PDB file of C-alpha atoms and ligand atoms in Angstrom:
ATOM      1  CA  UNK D  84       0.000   0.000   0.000  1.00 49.00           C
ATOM      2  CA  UNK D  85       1.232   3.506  -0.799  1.00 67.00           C
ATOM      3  CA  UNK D  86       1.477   5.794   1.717  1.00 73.00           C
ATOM      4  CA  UNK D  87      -0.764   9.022   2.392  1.00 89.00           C
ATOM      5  CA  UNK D  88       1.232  12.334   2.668  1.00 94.00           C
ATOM      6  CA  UNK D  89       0.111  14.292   5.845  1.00 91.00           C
ATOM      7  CA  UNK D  90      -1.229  17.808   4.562  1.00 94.00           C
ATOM      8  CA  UNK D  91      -1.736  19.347   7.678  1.00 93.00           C
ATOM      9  CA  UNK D  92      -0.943  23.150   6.104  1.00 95.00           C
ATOM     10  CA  UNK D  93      -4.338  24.227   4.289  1.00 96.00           C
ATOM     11  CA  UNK D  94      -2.268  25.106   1.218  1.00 98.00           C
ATOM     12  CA  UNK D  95      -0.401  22.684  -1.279  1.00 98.00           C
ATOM     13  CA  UNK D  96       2.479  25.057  -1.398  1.00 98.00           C
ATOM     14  CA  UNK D  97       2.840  24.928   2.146  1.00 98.00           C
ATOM     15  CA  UNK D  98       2.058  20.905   2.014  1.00 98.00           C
ATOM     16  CA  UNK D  99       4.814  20.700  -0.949  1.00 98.00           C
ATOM     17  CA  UNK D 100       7.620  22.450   1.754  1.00 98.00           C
ATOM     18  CA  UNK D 101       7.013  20.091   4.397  1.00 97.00           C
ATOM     19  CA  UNK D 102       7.780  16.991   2.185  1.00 97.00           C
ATOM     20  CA  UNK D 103      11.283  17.710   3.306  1.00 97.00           C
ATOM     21  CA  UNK D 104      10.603  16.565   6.911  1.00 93.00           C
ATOM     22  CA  UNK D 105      12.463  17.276   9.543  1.00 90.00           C
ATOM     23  CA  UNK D 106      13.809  19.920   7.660  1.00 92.00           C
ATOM     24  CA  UNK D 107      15.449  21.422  10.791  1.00 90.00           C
ATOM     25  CA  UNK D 108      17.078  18.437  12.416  1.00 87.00           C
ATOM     26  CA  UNK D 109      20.473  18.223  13.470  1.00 85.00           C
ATOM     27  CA  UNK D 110      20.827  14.655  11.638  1.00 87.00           C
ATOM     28  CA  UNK D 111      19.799  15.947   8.907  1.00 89.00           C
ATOM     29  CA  UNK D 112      15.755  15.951   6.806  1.00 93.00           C
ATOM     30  CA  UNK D 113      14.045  12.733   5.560  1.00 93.00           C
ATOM     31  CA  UNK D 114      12.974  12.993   1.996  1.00 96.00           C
ATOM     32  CA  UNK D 115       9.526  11.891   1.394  1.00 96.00           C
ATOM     33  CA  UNK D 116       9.109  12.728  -2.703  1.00 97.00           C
ATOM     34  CA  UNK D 117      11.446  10.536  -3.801  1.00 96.00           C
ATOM     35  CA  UNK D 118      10.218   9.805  -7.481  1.00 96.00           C
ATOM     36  CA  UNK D 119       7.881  11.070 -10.084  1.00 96.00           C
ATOM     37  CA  UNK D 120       5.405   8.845  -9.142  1.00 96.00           C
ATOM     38  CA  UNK D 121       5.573  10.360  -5.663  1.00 97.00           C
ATOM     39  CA  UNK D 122       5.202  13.605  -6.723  1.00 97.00           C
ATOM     40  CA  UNK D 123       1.927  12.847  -9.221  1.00 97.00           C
ATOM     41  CA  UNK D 124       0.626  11.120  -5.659  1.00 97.00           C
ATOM     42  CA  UNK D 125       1.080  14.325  -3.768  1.00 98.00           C
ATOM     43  CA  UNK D 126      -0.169  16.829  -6.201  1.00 98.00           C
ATOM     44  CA  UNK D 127      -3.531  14.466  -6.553  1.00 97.00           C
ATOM     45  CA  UNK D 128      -3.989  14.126  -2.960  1.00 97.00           C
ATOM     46  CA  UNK D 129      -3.459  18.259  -2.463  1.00 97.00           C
ATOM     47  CA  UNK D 130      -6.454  18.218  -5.066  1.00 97.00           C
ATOM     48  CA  UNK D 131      -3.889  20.246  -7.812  1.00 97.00           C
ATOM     49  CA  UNK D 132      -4.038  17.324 -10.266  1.00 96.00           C
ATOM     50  CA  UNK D 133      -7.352  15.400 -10.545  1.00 95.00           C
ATOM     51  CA  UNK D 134      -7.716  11.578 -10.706  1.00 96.00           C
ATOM     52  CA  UNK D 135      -8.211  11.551 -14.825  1.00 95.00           C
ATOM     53  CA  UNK D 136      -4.810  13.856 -15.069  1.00 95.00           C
ATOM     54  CA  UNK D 137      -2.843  11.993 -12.337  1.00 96.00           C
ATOM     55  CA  UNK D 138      -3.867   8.651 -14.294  1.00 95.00           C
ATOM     56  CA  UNK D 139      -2.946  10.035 -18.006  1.00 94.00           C
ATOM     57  CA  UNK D 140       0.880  11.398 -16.602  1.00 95.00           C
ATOM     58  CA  UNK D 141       0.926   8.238 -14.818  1.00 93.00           C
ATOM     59  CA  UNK D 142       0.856   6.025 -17.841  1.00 91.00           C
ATOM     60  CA  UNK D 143       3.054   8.094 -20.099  1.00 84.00           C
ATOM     61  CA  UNK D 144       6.327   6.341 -19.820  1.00 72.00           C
ATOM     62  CA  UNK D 145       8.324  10.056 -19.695  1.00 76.00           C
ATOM     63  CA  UNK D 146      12.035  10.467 -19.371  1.00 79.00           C
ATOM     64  CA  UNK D 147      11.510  13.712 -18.725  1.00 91.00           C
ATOM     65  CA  UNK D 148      10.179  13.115 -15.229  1.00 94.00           C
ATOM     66  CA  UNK D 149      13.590  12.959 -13.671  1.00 94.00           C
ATOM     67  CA  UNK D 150      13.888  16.226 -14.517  1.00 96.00           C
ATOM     68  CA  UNK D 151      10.233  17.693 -13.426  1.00 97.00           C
ATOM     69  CA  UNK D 152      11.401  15.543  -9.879  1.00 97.00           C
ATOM     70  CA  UNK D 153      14.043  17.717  -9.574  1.00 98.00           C
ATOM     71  CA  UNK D 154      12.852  20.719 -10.383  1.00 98.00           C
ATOM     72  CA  UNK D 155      10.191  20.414  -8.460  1.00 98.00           C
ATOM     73  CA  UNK D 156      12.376  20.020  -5.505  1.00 98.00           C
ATOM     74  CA  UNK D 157      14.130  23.287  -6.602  1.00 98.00           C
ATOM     75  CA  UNK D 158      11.414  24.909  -6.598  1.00 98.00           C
ATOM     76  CA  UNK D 159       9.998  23.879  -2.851  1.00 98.00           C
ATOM     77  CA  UNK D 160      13.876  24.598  -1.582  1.00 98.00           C
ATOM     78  CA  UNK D 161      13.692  28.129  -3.098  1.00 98.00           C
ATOM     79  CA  UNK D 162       9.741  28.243  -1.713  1.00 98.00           C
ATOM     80  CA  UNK D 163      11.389  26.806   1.644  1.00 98.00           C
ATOM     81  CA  UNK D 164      13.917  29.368   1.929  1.00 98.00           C
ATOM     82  CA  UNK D 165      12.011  32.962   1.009  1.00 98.00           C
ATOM     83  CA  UNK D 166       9.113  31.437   3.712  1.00 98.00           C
ATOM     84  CA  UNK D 167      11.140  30.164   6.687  1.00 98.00           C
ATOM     85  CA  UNK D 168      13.534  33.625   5.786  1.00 98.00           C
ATOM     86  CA  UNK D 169      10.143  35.747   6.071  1.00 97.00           C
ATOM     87  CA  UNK D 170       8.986  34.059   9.471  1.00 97.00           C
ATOM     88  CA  UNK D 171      12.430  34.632  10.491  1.00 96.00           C
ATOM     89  CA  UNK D 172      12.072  38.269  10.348  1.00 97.00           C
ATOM     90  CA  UNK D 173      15.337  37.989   7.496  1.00 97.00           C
ATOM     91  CA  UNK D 174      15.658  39.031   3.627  1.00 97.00           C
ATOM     92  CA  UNK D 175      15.235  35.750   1.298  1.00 97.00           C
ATOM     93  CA  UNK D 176      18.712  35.267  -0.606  1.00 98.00           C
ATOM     94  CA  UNK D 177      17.783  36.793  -4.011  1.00 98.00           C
ATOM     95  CA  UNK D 178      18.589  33.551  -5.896  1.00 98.00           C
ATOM     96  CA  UNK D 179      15.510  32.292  -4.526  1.00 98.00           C
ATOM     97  CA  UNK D 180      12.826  35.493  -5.290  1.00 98.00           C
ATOM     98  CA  UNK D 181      14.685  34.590  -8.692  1.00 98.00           C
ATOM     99  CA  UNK D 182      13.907  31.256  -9.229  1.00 98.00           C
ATOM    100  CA  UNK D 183      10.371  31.367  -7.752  1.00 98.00           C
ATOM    101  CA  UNK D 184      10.172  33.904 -10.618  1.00 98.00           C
ATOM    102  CA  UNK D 185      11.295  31.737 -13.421  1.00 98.00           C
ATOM    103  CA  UNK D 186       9.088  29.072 -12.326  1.00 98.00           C
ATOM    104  CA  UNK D 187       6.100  31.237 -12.576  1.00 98.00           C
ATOM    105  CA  UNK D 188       6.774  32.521 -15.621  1.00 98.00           C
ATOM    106  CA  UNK D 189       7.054  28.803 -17.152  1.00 98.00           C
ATOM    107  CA  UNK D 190       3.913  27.938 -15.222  1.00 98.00           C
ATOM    108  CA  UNK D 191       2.037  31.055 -17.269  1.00 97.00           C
ATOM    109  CA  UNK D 192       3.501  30.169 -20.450  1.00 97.00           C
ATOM    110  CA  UNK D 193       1.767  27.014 -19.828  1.00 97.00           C
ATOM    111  CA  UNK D 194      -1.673  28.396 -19.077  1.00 96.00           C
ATOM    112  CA  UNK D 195      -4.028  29.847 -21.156  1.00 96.00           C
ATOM    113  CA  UNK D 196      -7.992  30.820 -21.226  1.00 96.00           C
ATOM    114  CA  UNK D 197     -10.489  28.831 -23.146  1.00 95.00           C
ATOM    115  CA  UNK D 198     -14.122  28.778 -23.350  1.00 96.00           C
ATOM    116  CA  UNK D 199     -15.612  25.629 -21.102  1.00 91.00           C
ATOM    117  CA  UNK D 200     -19.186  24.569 -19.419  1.00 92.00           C
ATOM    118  CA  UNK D 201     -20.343  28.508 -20.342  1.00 96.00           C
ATOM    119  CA  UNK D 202     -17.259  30.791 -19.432  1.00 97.00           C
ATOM    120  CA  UNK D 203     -13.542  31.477 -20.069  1.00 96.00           C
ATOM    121  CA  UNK D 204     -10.995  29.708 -17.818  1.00 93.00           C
ATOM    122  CA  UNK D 205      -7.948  29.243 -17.159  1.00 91.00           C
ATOM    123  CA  UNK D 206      -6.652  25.842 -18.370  1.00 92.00           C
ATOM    124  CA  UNK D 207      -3.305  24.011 -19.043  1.00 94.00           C
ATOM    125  CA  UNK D 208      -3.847  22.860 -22.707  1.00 92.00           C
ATOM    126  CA  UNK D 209      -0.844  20.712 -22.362  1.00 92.00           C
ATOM    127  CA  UNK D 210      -1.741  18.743 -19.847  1.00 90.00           C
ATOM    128  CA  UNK D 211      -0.285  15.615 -20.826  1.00 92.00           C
ATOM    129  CA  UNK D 212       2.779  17.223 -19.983  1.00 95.00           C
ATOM    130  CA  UNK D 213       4.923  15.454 -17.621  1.00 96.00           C
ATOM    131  CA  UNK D 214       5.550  19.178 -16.035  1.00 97.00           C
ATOM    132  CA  UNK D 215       2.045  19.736 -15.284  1.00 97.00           C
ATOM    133  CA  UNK D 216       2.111  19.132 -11.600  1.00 97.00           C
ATOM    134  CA  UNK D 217       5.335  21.566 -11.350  1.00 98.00           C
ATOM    135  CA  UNK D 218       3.350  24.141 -12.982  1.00 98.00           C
ATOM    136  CA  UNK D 219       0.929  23.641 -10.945  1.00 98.00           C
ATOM    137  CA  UNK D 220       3.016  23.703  -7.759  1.00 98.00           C
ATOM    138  CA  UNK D 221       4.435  26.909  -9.035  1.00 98.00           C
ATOM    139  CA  UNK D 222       1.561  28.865  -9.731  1.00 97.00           C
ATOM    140  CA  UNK D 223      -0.142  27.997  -6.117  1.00 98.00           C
ATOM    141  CA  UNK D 224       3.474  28.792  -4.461  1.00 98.00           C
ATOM    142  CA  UNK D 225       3.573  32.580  -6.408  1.00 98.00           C
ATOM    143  CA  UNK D 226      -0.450  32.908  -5.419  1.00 97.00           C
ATOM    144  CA  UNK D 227      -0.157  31.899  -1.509  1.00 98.00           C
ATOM    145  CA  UNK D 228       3.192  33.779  -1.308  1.00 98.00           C
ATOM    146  CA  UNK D 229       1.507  37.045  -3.163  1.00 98.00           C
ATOM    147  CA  UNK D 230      -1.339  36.978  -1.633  1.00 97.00           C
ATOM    148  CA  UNK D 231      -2.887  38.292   2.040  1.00 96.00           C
ATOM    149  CA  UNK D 232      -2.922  34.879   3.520  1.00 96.00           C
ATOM    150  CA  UNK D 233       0.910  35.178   3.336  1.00 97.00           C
ATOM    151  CA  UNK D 234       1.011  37.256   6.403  1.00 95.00           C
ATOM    152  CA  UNK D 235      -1.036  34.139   8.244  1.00 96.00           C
ATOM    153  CA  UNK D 236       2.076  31.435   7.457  1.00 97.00           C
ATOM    154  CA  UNK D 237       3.289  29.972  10.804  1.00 96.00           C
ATOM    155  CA  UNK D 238       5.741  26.841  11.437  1.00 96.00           C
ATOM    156  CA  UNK D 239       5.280  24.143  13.759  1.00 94.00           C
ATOM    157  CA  UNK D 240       5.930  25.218  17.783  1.00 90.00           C
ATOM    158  CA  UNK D 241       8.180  21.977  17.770  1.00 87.00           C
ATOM    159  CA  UNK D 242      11.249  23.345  16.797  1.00 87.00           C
ATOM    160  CA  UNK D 243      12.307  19.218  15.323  1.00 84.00           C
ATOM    161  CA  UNK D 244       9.846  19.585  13.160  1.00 89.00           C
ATOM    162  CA  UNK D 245       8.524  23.494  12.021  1.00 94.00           C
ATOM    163  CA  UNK D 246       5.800  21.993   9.133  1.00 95.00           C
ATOM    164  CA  UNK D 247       4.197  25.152   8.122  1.00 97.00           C
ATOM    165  CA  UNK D 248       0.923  25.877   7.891  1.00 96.00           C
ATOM    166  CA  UNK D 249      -1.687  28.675   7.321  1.00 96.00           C
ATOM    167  CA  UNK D 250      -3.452  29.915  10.740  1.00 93.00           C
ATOM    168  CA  UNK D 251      -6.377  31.284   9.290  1.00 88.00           C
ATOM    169  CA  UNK D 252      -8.235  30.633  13.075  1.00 84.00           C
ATOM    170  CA  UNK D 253      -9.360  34.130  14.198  1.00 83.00           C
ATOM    171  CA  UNK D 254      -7.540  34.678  17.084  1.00 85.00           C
ATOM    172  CA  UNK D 255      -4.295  32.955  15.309  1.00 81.00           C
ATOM    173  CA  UNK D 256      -3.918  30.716  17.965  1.00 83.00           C
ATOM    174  CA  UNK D 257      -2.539  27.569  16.474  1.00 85.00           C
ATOM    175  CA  UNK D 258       0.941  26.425  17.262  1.00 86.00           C
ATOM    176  CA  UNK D 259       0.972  23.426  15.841  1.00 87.00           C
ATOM    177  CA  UNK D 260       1.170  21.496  12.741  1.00 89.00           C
ATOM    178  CA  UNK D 261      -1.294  18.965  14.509  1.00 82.00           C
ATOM    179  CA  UNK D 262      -0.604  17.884  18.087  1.00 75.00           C
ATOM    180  CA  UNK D 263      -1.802  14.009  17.422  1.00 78.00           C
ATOM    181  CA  UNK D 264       0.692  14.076  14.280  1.00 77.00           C
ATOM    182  CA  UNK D 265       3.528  15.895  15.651  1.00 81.00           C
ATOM    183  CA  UNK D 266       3.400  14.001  18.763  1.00 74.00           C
ATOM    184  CA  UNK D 267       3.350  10.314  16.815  1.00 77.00           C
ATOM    185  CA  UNK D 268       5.978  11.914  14.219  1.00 73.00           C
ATOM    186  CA  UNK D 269       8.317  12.725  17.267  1.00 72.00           C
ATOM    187  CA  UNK D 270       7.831   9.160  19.115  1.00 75.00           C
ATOM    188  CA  UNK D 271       8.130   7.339  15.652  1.00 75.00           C
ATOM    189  CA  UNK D 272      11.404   8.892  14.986  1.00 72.00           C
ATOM    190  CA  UNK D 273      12.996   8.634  18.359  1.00 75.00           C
ATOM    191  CA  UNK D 274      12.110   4.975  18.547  1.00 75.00           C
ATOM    192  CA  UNK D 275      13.644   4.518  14.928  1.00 76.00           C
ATOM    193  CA  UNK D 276      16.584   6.580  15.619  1.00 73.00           C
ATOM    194  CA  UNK D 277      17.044   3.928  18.716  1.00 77.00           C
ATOM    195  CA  UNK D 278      16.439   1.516  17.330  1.00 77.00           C
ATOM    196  CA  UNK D 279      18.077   1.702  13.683  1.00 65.00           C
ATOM    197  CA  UNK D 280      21.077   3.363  14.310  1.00 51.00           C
ATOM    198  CA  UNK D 281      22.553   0.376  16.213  1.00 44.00           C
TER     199      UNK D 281
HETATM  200 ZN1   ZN C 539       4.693  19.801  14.126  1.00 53.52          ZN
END
């Protein structure tokens, strides 16, 4: 059985950072999108690919996945930094304003309007494209990050783990990614880092 990705943050650009777990630790992050296939997974359970897309890309034998894999991870590292940098009260390094910028402006070369069920829309014609789901990560990355739920991005009160997420509770209250999850995350790791490591 495949596994579910936890998508604690209420936005898929915030879910996309926190596949890097542990992104903080001193023994360094676990990976958990570690192939194409994972990365279709994730971007159809954040609801940014549907089923019918997920299952066309799935089934096109692509070599250029490897290379949508790792640019997708180049773009949640440059995400990553400009949003940890921000909550940090510090400037983003301007190599990573840049990049987010040059993968938006792929992601929009991608899109287009056309006329569907009675209105224009935005679609992505080529969506048979093995890049789809990094346009797609792109272009909800440059929304959330441009937009006014921006200023209601907080990480994790667990400084092992800091998953971010969007507090959009009115009082802003929340300090946590989600105590049950955290909690279990912590215990799981301690008991493998115990356990394994001898
Ligand atoms: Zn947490």
């Amino acid at each position: 059985m495949t596994k579910s990705f936890q998508l604690v943050a209420g936005h898929p650009a915030l879910d996309l950072i926190n596949t890097l777990d542990w992104r903080f630790r001193e023994s360094g992050p676990e990976e958990l999108i570690n192939s194409y296939e994972d990365l279709l997974r994730f971007a159809e359970q954040t609801g940014l690919l549907s089923p019918r897309q997920a299952r066309t890309l799935r089934r096109k034998e692509s070599n250029g996945a490897a290379r949508v894999l790792q640019q997708a991870k180049d773009l949640r590292e440059s995400a990553s930094q400009v949003v940890y940098a921000t909550l940090d009260e510090m400037e983003p390094a301007v190599e990573s304003v840049l990049k987010l910028d040059r993968f938006m402006h792929t992601a929009q070369a991608n899109r287009a309007l056309r006329w569907s069920a009675k209105k224009i829309r935005m679609a992505w014609p080529a969506e048979d494209d093995p890049a789809l789901p990094l346009w797609l990560l792109s272009q909800a990355t440059a929304d959330l990050l441009t937009s006014d739920n921006a200023a209601s991005i907080r990480a994790c009160a667990n400084l092992e783990c800091r998953w971010l997420f969007l507090d959009l509770s009115k009082n802003h209250m929340r300090r946590w990614c989600d105590m049950k999850i955290c909690g279990n995350r912590t215990k799981a790791r301690r008991f493998r880092e115990q356990h394994g490591a001898r």
